[in-house]
C-alpha positions as protocol buffer text, in pm:
chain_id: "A"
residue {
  index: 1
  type: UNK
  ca { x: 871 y: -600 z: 192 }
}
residue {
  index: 2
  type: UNK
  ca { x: 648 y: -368 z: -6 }
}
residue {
  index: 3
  type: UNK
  ca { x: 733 y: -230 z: -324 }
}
residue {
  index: 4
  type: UNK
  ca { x: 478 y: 39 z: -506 }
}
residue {
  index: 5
  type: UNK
  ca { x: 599 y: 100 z: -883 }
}
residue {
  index: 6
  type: UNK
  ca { x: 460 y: 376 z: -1092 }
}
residue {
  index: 7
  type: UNK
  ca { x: 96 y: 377 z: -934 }
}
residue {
  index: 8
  type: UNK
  ca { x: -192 y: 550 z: -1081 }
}
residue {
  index: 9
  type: UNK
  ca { x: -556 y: 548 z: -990 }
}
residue {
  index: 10
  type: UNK
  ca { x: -840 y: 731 z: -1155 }
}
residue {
  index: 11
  type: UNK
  ca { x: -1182 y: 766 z: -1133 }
}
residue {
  index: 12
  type: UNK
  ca { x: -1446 y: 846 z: -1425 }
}
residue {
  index: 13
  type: UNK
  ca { x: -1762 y: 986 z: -1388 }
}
residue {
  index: 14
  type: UNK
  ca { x: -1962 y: 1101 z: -1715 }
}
residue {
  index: 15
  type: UNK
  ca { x: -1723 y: 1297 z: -1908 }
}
residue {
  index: 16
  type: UNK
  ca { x: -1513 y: 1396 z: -1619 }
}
residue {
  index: 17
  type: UNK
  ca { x: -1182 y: 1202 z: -1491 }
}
residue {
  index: 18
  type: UNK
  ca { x: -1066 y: 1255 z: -1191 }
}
residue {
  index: 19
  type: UNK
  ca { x: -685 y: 1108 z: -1106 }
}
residue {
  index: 20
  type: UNK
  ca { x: -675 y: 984 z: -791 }
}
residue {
  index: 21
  type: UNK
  ca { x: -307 y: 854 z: -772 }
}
residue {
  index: 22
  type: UNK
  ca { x: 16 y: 1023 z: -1002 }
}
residue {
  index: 23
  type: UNK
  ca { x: 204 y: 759 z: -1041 }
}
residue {
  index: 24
  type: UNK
  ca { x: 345 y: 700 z: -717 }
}
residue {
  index: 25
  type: UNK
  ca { x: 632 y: 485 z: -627 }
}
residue {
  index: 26
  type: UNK
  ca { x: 682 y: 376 z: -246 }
}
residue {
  index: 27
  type: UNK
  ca { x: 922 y: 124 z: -59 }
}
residue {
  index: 28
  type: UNK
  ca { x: 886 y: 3 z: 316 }
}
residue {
  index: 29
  type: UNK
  ca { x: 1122 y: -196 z: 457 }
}
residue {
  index: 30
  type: UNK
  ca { x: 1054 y: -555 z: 669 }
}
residue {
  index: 31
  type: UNK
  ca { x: 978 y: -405 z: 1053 }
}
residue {
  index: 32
  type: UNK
  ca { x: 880 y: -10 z: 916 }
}
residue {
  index: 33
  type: UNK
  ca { x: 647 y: 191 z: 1072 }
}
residue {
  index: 34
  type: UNK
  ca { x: 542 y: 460 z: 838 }
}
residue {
  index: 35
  type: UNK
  ca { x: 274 y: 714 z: 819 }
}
residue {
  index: 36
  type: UNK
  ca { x: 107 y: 873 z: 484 }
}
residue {
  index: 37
  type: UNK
  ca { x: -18 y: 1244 z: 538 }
}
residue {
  index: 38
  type: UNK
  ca { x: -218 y: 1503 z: 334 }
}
residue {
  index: 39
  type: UNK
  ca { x: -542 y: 1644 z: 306 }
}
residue {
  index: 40
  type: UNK
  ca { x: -895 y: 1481 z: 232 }
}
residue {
  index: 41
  type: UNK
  ca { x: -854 y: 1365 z: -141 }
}
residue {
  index: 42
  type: UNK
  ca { x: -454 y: 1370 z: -133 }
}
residue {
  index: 43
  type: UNK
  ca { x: -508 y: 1004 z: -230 }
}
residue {
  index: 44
  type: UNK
  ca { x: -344 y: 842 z: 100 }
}
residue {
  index: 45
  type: UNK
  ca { x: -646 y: 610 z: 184 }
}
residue {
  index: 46
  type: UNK
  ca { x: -661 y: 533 z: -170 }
}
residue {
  index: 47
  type: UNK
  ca { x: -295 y: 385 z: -206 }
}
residue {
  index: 48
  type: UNK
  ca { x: -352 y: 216 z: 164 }
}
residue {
  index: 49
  type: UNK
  ca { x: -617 y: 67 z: -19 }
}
residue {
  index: 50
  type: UNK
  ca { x: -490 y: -55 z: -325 }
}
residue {
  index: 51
  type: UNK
  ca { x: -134 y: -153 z: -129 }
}
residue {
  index: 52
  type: UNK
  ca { x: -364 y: -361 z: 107 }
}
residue {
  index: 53
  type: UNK
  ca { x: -572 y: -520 z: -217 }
}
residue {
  index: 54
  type: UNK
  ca { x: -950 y: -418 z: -159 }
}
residue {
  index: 55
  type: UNK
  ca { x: -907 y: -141 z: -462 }
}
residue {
  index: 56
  type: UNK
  ca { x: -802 y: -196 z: -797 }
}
residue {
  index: 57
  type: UNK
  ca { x: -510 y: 81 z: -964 }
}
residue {
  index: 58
  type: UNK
  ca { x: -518 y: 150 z: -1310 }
}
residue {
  index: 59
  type: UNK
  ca { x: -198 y: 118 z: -1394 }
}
residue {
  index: 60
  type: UNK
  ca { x: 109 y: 8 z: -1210 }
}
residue {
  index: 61
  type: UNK
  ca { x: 247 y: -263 z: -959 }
}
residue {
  index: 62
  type: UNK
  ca { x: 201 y: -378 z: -557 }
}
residue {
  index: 63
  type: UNK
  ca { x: 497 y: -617 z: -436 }
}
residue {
  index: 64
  type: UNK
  ca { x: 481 y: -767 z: -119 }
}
residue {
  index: 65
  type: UNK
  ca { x: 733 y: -1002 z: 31 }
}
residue {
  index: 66
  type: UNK
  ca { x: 820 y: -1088 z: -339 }
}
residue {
  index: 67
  type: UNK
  ca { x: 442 y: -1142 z: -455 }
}
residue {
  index: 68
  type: UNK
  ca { x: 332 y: -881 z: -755 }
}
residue {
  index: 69
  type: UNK
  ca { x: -85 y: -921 z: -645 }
}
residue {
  index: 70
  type: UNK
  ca { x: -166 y: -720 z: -948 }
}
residue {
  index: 71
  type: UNK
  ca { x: -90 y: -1076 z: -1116 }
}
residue {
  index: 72
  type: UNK
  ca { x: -295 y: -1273 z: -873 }
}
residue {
  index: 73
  type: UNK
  ca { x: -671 y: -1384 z: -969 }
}
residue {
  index: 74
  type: UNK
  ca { x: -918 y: -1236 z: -737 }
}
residue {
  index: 75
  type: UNK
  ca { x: -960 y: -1625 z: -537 }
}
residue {
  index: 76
  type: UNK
  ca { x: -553 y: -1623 z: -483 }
}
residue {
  index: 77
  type: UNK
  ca { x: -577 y: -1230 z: -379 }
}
residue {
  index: 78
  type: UNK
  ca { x: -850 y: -1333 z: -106 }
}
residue {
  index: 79
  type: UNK
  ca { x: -620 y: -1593 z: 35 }
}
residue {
  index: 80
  type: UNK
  ca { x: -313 y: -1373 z: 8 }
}
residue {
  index: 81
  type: UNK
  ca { x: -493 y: -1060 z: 164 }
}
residue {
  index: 82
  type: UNK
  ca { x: -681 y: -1277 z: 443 }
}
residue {
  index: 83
  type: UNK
  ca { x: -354 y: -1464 z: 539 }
}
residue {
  index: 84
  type: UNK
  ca { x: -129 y: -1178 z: 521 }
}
residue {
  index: 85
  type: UNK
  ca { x: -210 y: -831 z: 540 }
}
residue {
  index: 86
  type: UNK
  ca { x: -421 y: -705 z: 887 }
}
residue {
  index: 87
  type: UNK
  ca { x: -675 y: -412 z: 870 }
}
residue {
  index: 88
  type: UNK
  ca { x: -713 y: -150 z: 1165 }
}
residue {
  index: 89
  type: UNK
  ca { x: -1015 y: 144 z: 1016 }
}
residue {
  index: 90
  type: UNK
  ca { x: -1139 y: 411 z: 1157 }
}
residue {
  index: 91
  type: UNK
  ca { x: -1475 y: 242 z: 1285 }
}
residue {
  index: 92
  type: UNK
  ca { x: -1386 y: -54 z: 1447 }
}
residue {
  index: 93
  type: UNK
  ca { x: -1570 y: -309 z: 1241 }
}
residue {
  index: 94
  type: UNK
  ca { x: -1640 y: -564 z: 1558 }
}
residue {
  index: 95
  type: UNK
  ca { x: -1900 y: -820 z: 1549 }
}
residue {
  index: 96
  type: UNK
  ca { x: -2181 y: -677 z: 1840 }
}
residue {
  index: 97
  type: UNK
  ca { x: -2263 y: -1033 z: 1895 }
}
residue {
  index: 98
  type: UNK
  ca { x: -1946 y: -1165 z: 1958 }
}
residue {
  index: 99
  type: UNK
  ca { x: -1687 y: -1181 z: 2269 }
}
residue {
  index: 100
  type: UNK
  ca { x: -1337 y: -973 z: 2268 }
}
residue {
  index: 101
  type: UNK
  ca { x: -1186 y: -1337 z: 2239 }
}
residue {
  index: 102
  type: UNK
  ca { x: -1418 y: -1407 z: 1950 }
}
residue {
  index: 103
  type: UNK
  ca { x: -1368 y: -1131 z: 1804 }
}
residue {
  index: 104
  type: UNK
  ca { x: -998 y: -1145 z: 1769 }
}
residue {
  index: 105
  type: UNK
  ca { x: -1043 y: -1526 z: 1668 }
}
residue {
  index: 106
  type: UNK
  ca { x: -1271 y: -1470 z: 1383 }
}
residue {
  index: 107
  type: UNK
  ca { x: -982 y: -1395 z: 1110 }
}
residue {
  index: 108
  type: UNK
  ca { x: -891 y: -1769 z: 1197 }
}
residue {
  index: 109
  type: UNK
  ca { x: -1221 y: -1915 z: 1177 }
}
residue {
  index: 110
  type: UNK
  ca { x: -1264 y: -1714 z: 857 }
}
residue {
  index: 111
  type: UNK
  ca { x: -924 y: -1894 z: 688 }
}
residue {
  index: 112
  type: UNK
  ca { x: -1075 y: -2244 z: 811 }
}
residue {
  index: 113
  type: UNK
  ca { x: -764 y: -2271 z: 1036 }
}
residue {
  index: 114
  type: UNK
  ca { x: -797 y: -2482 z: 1407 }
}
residue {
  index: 115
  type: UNK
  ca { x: -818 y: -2199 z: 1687 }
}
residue {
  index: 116
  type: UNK
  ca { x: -592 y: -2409 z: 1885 }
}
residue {
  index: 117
  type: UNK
  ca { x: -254 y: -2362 z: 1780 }
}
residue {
  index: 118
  type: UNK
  ca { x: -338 y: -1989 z: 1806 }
}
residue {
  index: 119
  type: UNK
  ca { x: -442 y: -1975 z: 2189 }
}
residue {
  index: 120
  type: UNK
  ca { x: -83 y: -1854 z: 2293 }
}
residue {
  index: 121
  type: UNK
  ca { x: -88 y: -1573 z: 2051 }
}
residue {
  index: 122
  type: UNK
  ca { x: -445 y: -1490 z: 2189 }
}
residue {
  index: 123
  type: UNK
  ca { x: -303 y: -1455 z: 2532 }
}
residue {
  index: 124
  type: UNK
  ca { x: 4 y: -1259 z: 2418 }
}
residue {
  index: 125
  type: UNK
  ca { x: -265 y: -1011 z: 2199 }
}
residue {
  index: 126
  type: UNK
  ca { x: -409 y: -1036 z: 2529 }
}
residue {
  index: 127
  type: UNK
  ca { x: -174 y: -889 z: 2717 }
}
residue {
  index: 128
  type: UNK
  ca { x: -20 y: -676 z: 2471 }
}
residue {
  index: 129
  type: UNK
  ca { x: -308 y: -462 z: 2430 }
}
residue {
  index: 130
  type: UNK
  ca { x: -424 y: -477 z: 2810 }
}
residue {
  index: 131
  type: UNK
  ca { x: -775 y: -682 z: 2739 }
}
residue {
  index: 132
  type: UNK
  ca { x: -700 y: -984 z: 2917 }
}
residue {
  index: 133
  type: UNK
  ca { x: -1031 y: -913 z: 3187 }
}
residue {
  index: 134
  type: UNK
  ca { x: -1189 y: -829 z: 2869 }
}
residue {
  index: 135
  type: UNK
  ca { x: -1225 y: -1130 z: 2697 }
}
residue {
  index: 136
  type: UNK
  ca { x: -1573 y: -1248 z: 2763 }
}
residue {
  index: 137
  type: UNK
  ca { x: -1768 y: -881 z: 2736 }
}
residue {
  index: 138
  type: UNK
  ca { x: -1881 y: -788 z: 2402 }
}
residue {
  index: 139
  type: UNK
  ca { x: -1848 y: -430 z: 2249 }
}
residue {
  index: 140
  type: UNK
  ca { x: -2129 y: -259 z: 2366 }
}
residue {
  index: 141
  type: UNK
  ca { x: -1974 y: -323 z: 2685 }
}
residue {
  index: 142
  type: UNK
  ca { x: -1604 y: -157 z: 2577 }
}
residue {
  index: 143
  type: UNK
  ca { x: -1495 y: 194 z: 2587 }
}
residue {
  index: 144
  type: UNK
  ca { x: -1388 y: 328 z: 2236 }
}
residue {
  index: 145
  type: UNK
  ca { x: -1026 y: 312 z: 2288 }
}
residue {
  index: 146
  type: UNK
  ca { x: -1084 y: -91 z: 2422 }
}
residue {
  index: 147
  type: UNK
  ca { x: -1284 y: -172 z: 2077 }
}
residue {
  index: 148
  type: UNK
  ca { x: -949 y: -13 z: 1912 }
}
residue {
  index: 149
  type: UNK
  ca { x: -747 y: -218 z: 2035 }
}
residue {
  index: 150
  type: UNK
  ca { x: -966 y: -546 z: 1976 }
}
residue {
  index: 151
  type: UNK
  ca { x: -956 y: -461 z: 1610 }
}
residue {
  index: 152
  type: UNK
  ca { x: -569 y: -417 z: 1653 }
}
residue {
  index: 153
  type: UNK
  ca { x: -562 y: -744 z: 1808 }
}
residue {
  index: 154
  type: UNK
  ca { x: -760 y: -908 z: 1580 }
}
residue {
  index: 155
  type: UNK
  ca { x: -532 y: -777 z: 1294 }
}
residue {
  index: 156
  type: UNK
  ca { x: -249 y: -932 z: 1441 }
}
residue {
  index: 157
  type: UNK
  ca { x: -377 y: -1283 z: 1552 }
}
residue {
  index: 158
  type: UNK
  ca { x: -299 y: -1395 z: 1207 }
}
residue {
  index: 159
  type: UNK
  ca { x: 66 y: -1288 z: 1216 }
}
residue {
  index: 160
  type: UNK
  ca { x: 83 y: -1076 z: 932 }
}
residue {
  index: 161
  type: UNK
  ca { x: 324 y: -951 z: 699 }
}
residue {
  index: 162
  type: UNK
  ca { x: 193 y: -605 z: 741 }
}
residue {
  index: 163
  type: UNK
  ca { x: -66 y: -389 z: 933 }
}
residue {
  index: 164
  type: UNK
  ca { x: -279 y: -95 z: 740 }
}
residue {
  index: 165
  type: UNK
  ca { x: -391 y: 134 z: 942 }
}
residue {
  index: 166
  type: UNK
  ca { x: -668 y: 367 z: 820 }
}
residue {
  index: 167
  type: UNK
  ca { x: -691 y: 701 z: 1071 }
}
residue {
  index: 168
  type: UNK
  ca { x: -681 y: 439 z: 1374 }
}
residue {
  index: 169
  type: UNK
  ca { x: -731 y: 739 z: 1634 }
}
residue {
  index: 170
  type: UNK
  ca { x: -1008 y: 958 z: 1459 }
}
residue {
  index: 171
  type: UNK
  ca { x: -1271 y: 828 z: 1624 }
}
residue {
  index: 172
  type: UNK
  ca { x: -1086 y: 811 z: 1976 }
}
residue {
  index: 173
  type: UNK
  ca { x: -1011 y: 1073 z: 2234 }
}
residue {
  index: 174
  type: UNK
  ca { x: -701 y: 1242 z: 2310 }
}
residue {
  index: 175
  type: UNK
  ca { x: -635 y: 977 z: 2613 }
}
residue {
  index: 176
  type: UNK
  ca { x: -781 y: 682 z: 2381 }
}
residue {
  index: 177
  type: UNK
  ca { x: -523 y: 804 z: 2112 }
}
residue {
  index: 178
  type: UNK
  ca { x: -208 y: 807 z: 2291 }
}
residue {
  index: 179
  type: UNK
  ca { x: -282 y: 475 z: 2410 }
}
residue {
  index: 180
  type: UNK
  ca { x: -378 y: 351 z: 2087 }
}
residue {
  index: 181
  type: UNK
  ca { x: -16 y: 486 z: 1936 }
}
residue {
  index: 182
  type: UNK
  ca { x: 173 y: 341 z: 2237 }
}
residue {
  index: 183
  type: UNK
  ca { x: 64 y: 24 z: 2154 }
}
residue {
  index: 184
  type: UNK
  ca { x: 122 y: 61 z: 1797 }
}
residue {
  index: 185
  type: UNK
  ca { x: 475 y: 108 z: 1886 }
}
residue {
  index: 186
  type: UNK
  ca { x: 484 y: -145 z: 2108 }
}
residue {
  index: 187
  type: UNK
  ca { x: 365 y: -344 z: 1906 }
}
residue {
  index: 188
  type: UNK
  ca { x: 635 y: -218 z: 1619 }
}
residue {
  index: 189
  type: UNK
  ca { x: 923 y: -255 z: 1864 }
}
residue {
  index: 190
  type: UNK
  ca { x: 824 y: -593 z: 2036 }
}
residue {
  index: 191
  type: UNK
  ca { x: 716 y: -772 z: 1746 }
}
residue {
  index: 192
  type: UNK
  ca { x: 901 y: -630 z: 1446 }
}
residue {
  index: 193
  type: UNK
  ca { x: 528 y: -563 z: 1299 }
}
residue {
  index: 194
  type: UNK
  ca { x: 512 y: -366 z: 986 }
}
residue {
  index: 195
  type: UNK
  ca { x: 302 y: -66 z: 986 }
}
residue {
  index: 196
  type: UNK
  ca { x: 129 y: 162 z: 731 }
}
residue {
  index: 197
  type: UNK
  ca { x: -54 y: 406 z: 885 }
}
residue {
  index: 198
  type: UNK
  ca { x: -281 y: 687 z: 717 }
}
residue {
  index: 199
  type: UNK
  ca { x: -339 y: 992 z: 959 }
}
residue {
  index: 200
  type: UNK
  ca { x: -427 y: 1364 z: 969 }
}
residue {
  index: 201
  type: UNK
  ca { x: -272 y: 1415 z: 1273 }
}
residue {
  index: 202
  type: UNK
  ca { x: 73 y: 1508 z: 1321 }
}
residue {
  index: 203
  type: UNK
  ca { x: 86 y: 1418 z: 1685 }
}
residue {
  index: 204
  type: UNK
  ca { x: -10 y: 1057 z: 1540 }
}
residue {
  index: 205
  type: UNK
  ca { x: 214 y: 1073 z: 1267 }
}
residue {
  index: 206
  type: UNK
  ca { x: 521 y: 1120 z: 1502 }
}
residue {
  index: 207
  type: UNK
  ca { x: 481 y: 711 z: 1650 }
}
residue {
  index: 208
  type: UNK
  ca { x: 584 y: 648 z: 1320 }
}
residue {
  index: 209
  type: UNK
  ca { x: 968 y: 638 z: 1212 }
}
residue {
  index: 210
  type: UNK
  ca { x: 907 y: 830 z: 861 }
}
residue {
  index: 211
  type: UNK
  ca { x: 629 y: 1007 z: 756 }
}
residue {
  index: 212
  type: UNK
  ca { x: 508 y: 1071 z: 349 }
}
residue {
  index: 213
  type: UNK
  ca { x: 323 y: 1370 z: 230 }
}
residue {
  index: 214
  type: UNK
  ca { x: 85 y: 1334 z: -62 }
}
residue {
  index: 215
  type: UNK
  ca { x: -135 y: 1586 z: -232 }
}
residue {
  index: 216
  type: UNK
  ca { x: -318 y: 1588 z: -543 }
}
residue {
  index: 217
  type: UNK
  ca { x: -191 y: 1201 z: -597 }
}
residue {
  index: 218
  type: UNK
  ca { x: 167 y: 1236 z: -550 }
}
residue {
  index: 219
  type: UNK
  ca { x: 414 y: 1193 z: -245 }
}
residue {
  index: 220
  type: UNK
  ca { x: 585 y: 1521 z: -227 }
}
residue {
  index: 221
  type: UNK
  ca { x: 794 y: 1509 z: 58 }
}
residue {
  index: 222
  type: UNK
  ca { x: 921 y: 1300 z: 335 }
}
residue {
  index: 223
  type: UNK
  ca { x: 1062 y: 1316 z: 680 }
}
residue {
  index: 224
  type: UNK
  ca { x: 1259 y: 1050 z: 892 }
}
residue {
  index: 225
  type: UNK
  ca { x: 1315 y: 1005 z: 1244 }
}
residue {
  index: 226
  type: UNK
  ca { x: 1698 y: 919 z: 1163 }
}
residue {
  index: 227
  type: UNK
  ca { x: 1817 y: 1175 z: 944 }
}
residue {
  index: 228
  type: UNK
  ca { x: 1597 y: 1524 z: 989 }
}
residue {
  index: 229
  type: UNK
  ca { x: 1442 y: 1661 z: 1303 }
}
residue {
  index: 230
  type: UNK
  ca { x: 1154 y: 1465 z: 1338 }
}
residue {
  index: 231
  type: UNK
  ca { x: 908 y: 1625 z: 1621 }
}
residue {
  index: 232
  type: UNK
  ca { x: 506 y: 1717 z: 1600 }
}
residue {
  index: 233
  type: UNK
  ca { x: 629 y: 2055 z: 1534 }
}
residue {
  index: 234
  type: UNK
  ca { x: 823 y: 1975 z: 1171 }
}
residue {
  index: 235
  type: UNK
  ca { x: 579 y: 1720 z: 1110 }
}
residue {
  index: 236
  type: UNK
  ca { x: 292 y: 2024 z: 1133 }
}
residue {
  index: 237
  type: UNK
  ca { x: 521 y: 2259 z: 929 }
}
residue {
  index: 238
  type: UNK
  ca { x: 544 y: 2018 z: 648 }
}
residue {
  index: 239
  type: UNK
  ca { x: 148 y: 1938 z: 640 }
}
residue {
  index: 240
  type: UNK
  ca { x: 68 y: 2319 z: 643 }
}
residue {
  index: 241
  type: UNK
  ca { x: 323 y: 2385 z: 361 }
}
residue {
  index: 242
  type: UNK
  ca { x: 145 y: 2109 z: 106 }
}
């Protein structure tokens, strides 16, 4: 499904380079749900990026479903990103002026597509994610944890091959979290929806079924769900030993 090969990413500023990425080389399967960990400037949001095609590496490759988009012209990268890869940030990125339905809608209306073929997925986002007597209040009228899950929603109305996640829960709550993470896996389980999620948190990190450790650029360890113990705990011993 995604294949990273030999990816670097650096930065220059006057005379001093700073390398972002080591040359890292990744694989997640169709239906994964994986987290990236490390500390601020380990480079995690930076791959997310570059995997999900709003940043450029310097050297190296990004395969998705069979598609190298380092090879794609910016137009076809648009259309491949927009059609294909859903975004789930931090700050939830929702148009004030628009309705929870609207809002999920938009990546449709965006592509050009008709919003009719889509109304059945609407109502299964709907449910999903618990907003169905949601639909007509806008986002000053949500909770925190309700605008999450809109952008969630609107991430998966198109169907997408895979799901970035960007810190999801650190603008949330404890309670808003959890709930936030259920439905991630949910969402994992129930509709075989890849995930990518970047986190801090190793409560967070244990939704997922493997988690990566970067620092300074490079992955340098991993745990998985199957094969070691895989528990907040070891997750927290691994993050404090980077």
């Amino acid at each position: 499904m995604v294949n990273v090969i030999n990816l670097k990413k650096s930065y220059q500023m006057g005379d001093v380079k700073t390398n972002a990425l080591n040359g890292i080389d990744l694989e997640v399967k169709k239906g994964e749900f994986i987290a990236l960990m490390g500390a601020s400037g380990s480079g995690k949001s930076t791959l997310l990026h570059i995997i999900g095609g709003i940043d450029n590496p310097s050297q190296g490759e990004v395969v998705i479903d069979g598609k190298n988009i380092r090879q794609m012209s910016d137009y076809e990268l648009t259309l491949f990103r927009r059609n294909n890869i859903g975004f789930v940030f931090q700050f939830f990125n929702l148009m004030p002026g628009l309705t929870v339905e609207e809002n999920i809608m938009l990546p449709i209306l965006i592509a050009g597509q008709k919003s009719k073929p889509k109304i059945e997925k609407l109502k299964e986002l709907l449910e999903l994610t618990g907003l169905c007597d949601r639909i007509h209040h806008k986002p000053g009228q949500l909770s925190g944890g309700e605008q999450q899950r809109v952008a969630f929603a609107r991430a998966l109305i198109i169907d997408p091959l895979i799901v970035l996640l960007d810190e999801p829960t650190g603008s949330l709550d404890s309670k808003n979290g959890r709930q936030l993470l259920e439905l991630l896996l949910r969402s994992h389980r129930e509709l075989g929806t890849t995930i990518i999620m970047v986190t801090h948190s190793a409560s967070a990190a244990a939704y997922a079924g493997q988690t990566f450790f970067m620092k300074d650029g490079s992955i340098t360890d991993s745990l998985n769900s199957k094969n070691d113990k895989y528990s907040v705990r070891t997750i927290h011993e691994k993050l404090i030993a980077l």
